[in-house]
XYZ file of C-alpha atoms in Angstrom:
570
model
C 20.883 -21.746 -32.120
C 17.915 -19.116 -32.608
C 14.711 -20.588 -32.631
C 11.919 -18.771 -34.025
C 7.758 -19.593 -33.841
C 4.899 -18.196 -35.932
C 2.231 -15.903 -34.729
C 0.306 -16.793 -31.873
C -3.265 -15.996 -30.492
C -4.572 -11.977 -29.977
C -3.617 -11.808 -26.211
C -6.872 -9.312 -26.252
C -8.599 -12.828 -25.904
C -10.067 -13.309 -22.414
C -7.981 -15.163 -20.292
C -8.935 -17.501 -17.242
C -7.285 -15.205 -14.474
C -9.071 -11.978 -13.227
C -7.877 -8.644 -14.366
C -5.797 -7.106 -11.322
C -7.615 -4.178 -9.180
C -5.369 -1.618 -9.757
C -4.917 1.391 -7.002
C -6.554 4.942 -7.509
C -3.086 6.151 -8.692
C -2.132 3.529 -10.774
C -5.406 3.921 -12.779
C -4.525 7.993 -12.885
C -1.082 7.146 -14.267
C -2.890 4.833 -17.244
C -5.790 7.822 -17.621
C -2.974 10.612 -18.051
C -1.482 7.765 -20.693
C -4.120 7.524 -22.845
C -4.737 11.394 -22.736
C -1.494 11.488 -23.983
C -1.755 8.509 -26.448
C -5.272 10.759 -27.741
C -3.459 14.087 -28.102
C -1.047 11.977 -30.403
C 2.100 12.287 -28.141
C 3.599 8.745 -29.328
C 6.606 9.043 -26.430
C 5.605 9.190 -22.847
C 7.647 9.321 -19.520
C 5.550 7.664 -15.961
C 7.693 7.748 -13.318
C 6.617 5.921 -9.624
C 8.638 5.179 -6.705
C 10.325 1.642 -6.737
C 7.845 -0.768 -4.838
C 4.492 1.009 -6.259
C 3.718 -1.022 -9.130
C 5.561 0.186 -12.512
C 4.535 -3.144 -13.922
C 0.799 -3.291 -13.294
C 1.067 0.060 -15.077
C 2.442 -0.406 -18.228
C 0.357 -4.400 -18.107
C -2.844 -2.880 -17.822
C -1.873 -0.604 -20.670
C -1.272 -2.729 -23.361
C -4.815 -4.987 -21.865
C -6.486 -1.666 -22.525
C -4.583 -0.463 -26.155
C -4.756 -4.120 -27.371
C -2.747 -4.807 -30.864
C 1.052 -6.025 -30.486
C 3.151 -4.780 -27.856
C 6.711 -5.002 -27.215
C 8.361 -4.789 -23.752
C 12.453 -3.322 -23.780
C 14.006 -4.242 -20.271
C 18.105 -4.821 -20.141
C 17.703 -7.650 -17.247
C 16.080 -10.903 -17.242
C 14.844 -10.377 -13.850
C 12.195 -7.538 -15.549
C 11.169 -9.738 -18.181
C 10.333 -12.202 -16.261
C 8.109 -9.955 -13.847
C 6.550 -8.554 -17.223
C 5.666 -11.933 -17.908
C 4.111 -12.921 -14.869
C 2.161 -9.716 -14.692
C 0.517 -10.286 -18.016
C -0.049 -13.673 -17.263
C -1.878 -12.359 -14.218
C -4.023 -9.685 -16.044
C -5.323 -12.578 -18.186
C -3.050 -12.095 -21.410
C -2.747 -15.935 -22.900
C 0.597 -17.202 -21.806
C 0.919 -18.460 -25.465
C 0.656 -15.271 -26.542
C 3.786 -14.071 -25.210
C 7.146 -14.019 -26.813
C 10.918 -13.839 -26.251
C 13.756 -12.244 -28.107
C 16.664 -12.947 -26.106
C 20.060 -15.409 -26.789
C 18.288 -18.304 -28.511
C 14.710 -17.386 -28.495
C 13.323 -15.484 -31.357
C 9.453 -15.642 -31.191
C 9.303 -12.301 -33.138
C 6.166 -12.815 -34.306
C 4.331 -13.073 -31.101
C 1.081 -10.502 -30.569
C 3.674 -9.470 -27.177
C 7.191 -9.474 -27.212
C 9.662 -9.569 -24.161
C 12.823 -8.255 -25.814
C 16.050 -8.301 -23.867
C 18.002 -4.498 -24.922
C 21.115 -6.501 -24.650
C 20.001 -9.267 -27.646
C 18.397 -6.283 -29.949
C 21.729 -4.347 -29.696
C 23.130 -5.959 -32.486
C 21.820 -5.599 -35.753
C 21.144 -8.883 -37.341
C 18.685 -9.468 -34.120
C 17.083 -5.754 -34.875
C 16.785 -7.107 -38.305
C 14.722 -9.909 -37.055
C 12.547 -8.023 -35.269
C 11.800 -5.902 -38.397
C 10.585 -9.096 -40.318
C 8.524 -9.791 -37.322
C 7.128 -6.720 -36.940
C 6.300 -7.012 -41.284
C 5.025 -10.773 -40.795
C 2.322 -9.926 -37.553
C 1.684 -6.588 -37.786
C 3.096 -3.646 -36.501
C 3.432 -2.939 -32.371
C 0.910 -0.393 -31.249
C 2.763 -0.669 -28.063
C 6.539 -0.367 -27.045
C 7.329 -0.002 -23.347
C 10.922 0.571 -21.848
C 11.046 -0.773 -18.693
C 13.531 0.742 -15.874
C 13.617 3.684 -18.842
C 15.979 6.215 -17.467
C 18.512 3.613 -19.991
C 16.150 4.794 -22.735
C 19.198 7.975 -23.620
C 21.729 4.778 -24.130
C 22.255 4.440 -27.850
C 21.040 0.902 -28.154
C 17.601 1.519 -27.180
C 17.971 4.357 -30.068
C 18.758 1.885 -32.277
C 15.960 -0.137 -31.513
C 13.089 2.865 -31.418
C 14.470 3.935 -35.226
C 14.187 0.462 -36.434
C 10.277 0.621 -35.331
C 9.947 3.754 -37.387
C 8.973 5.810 -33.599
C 9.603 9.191 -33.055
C 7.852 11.976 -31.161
C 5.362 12.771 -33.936
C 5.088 9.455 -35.187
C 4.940 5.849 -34.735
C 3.652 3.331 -31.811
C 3.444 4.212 -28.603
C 6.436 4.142 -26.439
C 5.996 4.293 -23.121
C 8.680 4.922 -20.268
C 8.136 3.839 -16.817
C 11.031 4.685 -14.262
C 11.654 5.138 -10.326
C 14.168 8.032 -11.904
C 13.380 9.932 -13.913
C 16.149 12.533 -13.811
C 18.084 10.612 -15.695
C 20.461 13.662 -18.042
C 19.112 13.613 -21.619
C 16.039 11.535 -20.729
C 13.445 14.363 -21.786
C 14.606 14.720 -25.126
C 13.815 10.912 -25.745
C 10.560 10.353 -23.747
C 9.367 13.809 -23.210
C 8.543 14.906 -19.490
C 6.221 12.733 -17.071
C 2.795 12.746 -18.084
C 2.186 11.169 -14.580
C 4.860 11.169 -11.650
C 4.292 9.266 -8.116
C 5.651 11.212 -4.610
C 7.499 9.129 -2.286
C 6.461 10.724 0.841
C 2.277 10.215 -0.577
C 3.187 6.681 -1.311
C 4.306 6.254 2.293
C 1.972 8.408 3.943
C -0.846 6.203 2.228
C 0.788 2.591 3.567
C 1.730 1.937 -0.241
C 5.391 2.077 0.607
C 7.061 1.454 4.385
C 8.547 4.393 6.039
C 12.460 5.320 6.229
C 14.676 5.716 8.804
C 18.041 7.408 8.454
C 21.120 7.210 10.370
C 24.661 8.312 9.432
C 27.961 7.014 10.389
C 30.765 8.322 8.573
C 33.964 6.250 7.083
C 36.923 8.811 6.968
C 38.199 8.657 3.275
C 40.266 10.698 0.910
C 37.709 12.095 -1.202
C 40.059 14.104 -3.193
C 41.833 11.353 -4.319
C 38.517 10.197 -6.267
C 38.348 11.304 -9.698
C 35.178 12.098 -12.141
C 33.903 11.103 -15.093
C 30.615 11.944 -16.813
C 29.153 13.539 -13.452
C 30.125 10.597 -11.168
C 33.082 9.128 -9.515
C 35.135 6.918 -10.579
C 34.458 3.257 -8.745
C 37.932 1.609 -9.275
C 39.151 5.189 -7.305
C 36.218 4.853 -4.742
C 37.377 1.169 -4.243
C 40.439 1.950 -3.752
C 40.252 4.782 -1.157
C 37.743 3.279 0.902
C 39.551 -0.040 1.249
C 42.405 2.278 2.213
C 39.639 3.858 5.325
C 39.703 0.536 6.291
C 35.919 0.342 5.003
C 34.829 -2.998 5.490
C 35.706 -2.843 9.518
C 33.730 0.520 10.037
C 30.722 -1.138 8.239
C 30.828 -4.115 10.312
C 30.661 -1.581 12.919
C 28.510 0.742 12.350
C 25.785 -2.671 11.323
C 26.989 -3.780 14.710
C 25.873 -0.781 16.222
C 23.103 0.262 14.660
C 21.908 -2.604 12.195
C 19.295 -3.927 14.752
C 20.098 -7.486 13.513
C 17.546 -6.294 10.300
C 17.707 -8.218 7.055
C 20.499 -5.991 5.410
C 21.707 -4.696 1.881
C 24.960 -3.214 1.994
C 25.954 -1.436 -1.351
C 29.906 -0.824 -1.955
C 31.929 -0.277 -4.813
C 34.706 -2.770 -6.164
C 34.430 -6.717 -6.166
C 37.226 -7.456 -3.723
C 35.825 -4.258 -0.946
C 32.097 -6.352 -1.574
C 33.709 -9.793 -0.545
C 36.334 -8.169 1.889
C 33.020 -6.633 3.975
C 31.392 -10.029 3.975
C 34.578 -11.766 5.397
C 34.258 -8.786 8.044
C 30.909 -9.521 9.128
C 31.529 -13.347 9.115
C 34.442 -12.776 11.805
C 31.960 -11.037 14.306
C 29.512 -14.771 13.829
C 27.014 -12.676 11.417
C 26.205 -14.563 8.387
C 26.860 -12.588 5.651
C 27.721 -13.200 1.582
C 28.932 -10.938 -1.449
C 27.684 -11.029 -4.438
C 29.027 -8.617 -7.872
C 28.569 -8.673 -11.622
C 30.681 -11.184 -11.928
C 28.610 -13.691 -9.888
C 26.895 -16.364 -12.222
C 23.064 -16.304 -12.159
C 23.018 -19.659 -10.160
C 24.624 -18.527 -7.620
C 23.337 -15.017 -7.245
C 19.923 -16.845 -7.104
C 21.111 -19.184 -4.256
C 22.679 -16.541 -2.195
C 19.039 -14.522 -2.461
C 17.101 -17.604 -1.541
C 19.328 -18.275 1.862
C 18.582 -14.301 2.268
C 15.353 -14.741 1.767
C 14.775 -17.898 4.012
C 17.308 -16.145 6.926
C 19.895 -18.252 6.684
C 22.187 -14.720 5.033
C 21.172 -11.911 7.329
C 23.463 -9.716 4.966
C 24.009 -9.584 1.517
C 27.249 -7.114 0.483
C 26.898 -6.241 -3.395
C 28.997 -4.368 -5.684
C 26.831 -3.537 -9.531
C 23.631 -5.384 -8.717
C 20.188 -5.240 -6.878
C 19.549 -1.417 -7.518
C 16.843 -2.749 -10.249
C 14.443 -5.871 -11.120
C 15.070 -7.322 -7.773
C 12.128 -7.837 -5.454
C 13.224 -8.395 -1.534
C 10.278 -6.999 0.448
C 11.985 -8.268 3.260
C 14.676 -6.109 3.464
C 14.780 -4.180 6.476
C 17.702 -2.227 6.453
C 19.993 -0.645 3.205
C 23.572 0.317 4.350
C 25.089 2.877 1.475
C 28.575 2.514 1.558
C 28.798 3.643 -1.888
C 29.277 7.695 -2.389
C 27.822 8.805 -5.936
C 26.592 11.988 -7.100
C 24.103 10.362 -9.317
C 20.778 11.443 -7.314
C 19.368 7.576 -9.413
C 21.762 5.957 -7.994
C 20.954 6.512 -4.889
C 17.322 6.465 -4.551
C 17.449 3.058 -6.200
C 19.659 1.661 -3.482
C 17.451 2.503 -0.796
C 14.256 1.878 -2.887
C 15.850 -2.187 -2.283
C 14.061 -1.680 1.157
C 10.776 0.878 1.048
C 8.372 -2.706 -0.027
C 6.222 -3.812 2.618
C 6.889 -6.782 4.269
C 5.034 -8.621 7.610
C 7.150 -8.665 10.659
C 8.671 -4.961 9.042
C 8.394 -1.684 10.609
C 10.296 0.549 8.136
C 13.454 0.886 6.456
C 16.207 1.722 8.687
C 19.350 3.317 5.892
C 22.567 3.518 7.411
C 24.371 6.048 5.401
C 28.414 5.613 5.804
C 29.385 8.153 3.452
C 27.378 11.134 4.536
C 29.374 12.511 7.671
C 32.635 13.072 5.705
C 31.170 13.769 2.500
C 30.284 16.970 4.534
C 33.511 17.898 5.951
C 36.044 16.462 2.695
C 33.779 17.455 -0.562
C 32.960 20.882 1.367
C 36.511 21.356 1.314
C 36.856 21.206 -2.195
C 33.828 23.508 -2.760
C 32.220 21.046 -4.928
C 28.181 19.943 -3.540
C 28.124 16.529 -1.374
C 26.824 13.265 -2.688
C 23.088 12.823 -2.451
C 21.937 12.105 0.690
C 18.548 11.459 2.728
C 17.594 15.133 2.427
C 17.301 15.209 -1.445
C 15.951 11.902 -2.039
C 12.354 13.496 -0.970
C 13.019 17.249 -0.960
C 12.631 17.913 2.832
C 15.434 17.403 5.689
C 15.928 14.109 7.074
C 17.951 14.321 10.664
C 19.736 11.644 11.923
C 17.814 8.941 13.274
C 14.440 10.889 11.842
C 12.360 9.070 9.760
C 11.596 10.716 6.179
C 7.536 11.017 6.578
C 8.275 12.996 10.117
C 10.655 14.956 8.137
C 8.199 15.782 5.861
C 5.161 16.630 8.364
C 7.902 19.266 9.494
C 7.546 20.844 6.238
C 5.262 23.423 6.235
C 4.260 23.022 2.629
C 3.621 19.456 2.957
C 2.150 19.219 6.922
C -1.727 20.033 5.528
C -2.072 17.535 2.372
C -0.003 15.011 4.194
C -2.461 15.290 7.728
C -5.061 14.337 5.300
C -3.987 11.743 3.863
C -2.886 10.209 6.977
C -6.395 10.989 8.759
C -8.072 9.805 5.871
C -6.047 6.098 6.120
C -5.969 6.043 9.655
C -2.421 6.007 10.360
C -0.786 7.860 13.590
C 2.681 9.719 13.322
C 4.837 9.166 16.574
C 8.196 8.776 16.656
C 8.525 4.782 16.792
C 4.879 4.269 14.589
C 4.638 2.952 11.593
C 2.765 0.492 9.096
C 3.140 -2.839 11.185
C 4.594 -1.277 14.536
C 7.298 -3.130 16.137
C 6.431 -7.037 15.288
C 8.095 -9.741 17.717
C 7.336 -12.725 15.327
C 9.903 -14.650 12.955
C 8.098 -14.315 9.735
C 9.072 -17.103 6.822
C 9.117 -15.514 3.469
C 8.426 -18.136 0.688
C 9.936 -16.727 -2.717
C 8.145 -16.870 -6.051
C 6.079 -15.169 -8.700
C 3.036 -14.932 -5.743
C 5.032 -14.931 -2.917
C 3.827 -16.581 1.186
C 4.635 -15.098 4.413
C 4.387 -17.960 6.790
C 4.309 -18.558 10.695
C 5.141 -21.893 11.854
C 2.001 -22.612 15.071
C 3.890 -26.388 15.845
C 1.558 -29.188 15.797
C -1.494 -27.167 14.664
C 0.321 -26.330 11.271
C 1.373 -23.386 9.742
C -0.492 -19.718 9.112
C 0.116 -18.381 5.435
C -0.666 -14.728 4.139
C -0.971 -14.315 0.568
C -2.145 -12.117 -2.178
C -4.886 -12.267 -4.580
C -4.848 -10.279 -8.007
C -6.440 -7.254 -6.738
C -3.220 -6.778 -4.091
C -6.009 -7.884 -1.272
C -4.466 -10.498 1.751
C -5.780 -13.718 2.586
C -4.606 -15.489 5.797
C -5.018 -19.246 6.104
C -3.975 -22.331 8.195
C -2.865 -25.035 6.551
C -2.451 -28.496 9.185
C 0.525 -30.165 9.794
C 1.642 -32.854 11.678
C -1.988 -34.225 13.992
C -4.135 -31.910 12.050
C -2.301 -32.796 8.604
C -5.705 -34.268 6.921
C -7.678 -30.593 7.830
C -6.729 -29.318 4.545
C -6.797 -25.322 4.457
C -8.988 -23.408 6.596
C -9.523 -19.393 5.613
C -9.231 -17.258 8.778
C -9.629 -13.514 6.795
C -9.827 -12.712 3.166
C -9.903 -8.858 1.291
C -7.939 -7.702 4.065
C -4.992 -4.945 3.977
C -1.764 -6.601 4.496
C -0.957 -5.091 7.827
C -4.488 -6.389 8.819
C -3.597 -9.640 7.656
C -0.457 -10.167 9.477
C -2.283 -8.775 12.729
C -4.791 -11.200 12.574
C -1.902 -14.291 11.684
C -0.104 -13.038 14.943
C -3.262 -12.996 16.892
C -3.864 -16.397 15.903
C -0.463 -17.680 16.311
C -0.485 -16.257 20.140
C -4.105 -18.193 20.644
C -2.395 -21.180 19.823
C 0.423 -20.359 22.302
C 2.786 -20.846 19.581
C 4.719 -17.634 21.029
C 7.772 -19.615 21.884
C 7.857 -20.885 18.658
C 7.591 -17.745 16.596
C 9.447 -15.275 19.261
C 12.420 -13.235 17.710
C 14.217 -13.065 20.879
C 13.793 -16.475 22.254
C 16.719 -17.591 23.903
C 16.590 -21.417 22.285
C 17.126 -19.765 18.798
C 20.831 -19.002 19.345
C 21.729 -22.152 20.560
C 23.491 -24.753 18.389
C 21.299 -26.914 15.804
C 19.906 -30.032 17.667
C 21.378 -33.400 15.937
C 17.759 -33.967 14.189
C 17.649 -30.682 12.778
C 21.008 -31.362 11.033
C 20.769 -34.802 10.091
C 17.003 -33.820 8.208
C 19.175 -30.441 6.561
C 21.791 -32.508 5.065
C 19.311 -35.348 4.111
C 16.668 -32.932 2.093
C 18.431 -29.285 1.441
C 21.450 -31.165 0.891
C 23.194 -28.580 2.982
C 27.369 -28.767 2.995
C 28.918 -29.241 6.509
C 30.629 -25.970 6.732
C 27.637 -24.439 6.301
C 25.298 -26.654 8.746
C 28.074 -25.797 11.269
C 27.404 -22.125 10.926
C 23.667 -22.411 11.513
C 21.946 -21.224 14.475
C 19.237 -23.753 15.913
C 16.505 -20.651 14.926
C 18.192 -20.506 11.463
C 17.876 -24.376 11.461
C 14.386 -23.829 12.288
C 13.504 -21.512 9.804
C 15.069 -23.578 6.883
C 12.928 -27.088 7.725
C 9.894 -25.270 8.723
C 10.294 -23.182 5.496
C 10.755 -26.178 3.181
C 7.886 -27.654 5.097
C 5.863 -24.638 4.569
C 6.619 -24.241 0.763
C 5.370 -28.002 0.226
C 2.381 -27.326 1.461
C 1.954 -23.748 -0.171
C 2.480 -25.490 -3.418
C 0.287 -28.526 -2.624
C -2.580 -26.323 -1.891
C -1.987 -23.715 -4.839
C -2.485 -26.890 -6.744
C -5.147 -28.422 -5.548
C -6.765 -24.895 -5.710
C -7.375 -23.954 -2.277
C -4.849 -21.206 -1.963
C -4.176 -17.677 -4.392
């Protein structure tokens, strides 16, 4: 059943969070907007890497334009980060609608409107009577928009009366923006973000490339519309015995890192996982066909370490945020240059406890000897992703300082932030500390210090760190004590690790300790089963640092969310 509500309050009212800080080039991106907006262009294209802040972007530009707005994304993972955002830069909650399956709040001063649901026409219709009831949109944004050339979101922009002369603004925000046919909908960027600046500046950790090749029959893999065809790729890689040379190869070369593996086909995605689980690495495969429930609890044991690798076939290219992720293995040829930088844009966020992005890329080495022999050019690899060469084991901001067109601007932006090039350097250096990530719309990075509680790093609205202690255990009654506030985030978890070692809590938080591969200890399975309500088979899997990790985790989230509401934590 569609439900429907009436119009709600302007969500140009003040609101009672601060308005976000954004960063010097997010605030160029909305300035080249509104130039745009003021010479009367009414479609406009801003494309930034994945990780930089698309979001905050097109948030801060319906704050600014006030009037209605609607937001187009084709996943419900984008509207909700949409909606948080706009919570966050102080839009009234109750100003915000949804059109999607049974909600119908067309009339709301800003609209969340899932592509899928305004597809069909009776729901387009509805959006019309909306749109004649409250007022026009002054604002349309198109979230992840290199979809924008699909016919639905056509459909949609018509309906609103927008084209390029006329109409509300639409803006596009993408990560890629070479989408085929994408300029004659949106235009060309009005603003566009480099990867290599983003990294160079600490917005964005660094990567690291290293290929290992899987020896298929690439001409046995048809084409269609510029790509391959997956059932084919499925097929022929399954017949390379894929899933054994990825276990491999992660073996190898996977440094034990929180890992992404991208294949095509369902059964190669769950046939890799079974791979991994016979060498005692816990690993789980997810596709399009997994239900939302359980995609969400596979990413929560990733995120809390219980999954060290998650094998996916269709998903977590877009509207996915795992900061965490350490390591992206592409065991997926394409020749769709979007395609690929979104599957290694899963792991350029920063993260504490990360160094960079380490991609092992299994279909590089043959792609040069088997699509060379056809005469037809190699998938996209490392080297096109930024424009500059990218040698094995080389890490892409080296590769660029080796361009000499690049080496000047990019020395200056590294002098000017501080940041040393070396060959084993980057944001965080090499951290030695188990980091807890605690999930959410604000997520916590936590260290566990024993008896003297835990240490939490968190954000505030301007993307500024705060590091706290919160007691447990003897100290429970301290409340939360602030250590650092308005720090960067590599500061921040600098000065958590500093603390943790003056509390000698080293033993506790050490990566390599040798107690962490031991078997769980009968407490920390009997208090597993009794409060995660954790089935045997699994429990038996655990490692006693996994085990660790899970009770001081739910430990760590109660009292995250105890002192969020009491007020004395962002």
């Amino acid at each position: 059943m569609v439900t429907t509500t009436t119009a709600k309050r302007s969500p140009s009212e003040p609101g009672k969070r601060p308005t976000p800080t954004l960063r010097p080039y997010q605030l160029e991106a909305v300035t080249a907007i509104e130039d745009a907006a003021l010479a009367e262009r009414h479609r406009v294209l801003v494309s930034l890497p994945t990780g930089t802040g698309k979001t905050l972007v097109f948030v801060e530009v319906i704050r600014r334009r006030g009037g209605r707005a609607l937001v187009l994304a084709h996943r419900d993972e984008l509207l909700g980060q949409a909606e948080a955002r706009l919570v966050a830069s102080g839009i009234d909650p109750q100003s915000i609608g949804r059109v999607q399956a049974g909600r119908d709040e067309v009339a709301a001063p800003v609209v969340l409107g899932s592509v899928q649901t305004l597809a069909r026409a009776t729901r387009r219709d509805r959006l019309m009577i909306g749109q004649a009831e409250a007022g026009r949109f002054a604002t349309v944004v198109i979230d992840e928009a290199h979809h924008a050339v699909a016919p639905s979101y056509g459909a949609i922009l018509d309906g609103l009366g927008s084209t390029v002369d006329a109409g509300p603004l639409v803006l596009g925000v993408t990560a890629t923006p070479n989408r085929i046919g994408l300029d004659k909908v949106l235009g060309p960027a009005v603003f566009s973000r480099d990867l290599i600046d983003s990294i160079a500046e600490g917005w964005l950790c660094d990567l690291r490339g290293r290929r290992v090749g899987i020896d298929f029959d690439a001409a046995a893999v048809r084409r269609t519309h510029g790509e391959y065809v997956e059932a084919d790729l499925a097929r022929v890689l399954t017949k390379a015995d894929a899933p054994t040379v990825i276990t491999d190869a992660w073996l190898a070369h996977g440094e034990d890192r929180p890992t992404l593996v991208f294949v095509p086909g369902v059964r190669l995605a769950h046939a890799t996982a079974k791979a991994l689980r016979r060498h005692k690495v816990s690993a789980e495969a997810i596709d399009g066909t997994t239900c939302a429930s359980d995609r969400a609890a596979v990413l929560e044991r990733f995120r809390e370490g219980t999954t060290r690798v998650v094998v996916n076939c269709a998903l977590l290219t877009e509207g996915v945020d795992l900061p965490h992720v350490a390591c992206v293995v592409v065991a997926r040829p394409t020749l769709s240059p979007s395609l690929y930088s979104q599957m290694i844009g899963r792991g350029t966020r920063l993260a504490p406890g990360k160094s960079d992005c380490l991609v092992l890329d299994l279909v590089g080495a043959s792609d040069l000897h088997d699509l060379g022999a056809l005469g037809r050019s190699a998938p996209v690899g490392l080297s096109t992703l930024a424009g500059v060469g990218l040698g094995d084991g080389a890490s892409l901001l080296d590769a660029a300082l080796g361009d000499r067109d690049r080496r000047e601007r990019l020395e200056a932006l590294l002098g000017e932030h501080g940041r040393l090039v070396a060959d084993d350097v980057a944001l965080f250096g090499r951290r030695a500390m188990r980091w807890l990530t605690l999930p959410g719309p604000s997520p916590a990075y936590v260290l566990g210090i024993g008896d003297a509680g835990h240490l939490v790093v968190t954000s505030d609205a301007d993307d500024r760190w705060t590091v706290s202690r919160l007691g447990s255990g003897r100290e429970q009654g301290r409340g939360v004590e602030t250590l650092g506030q308005g720090l960067t985030l590599d500061r921040a978890t600098a000065l958590a690790e500093d603390e943790a070692r003056g509390h000698s809590a080293m033993r506790l938080v050490d990566i390599a300790a040798r107690w962490r591969s031991k078997p769980p200890t009968d407490k920390q399975v009997a208090y597993l089963a009794r409060v995660r309500k954790l089935p045997t088979d699994v429990l038996a899997s655990l490692t006693r640092g996994q085990a660790n990790d899970l009770i001081g985790g739910t430990i760590a989230a109660d009292q995250v969310a105890r002192a969020r509401q009491a007020g004395a934590l962002a």
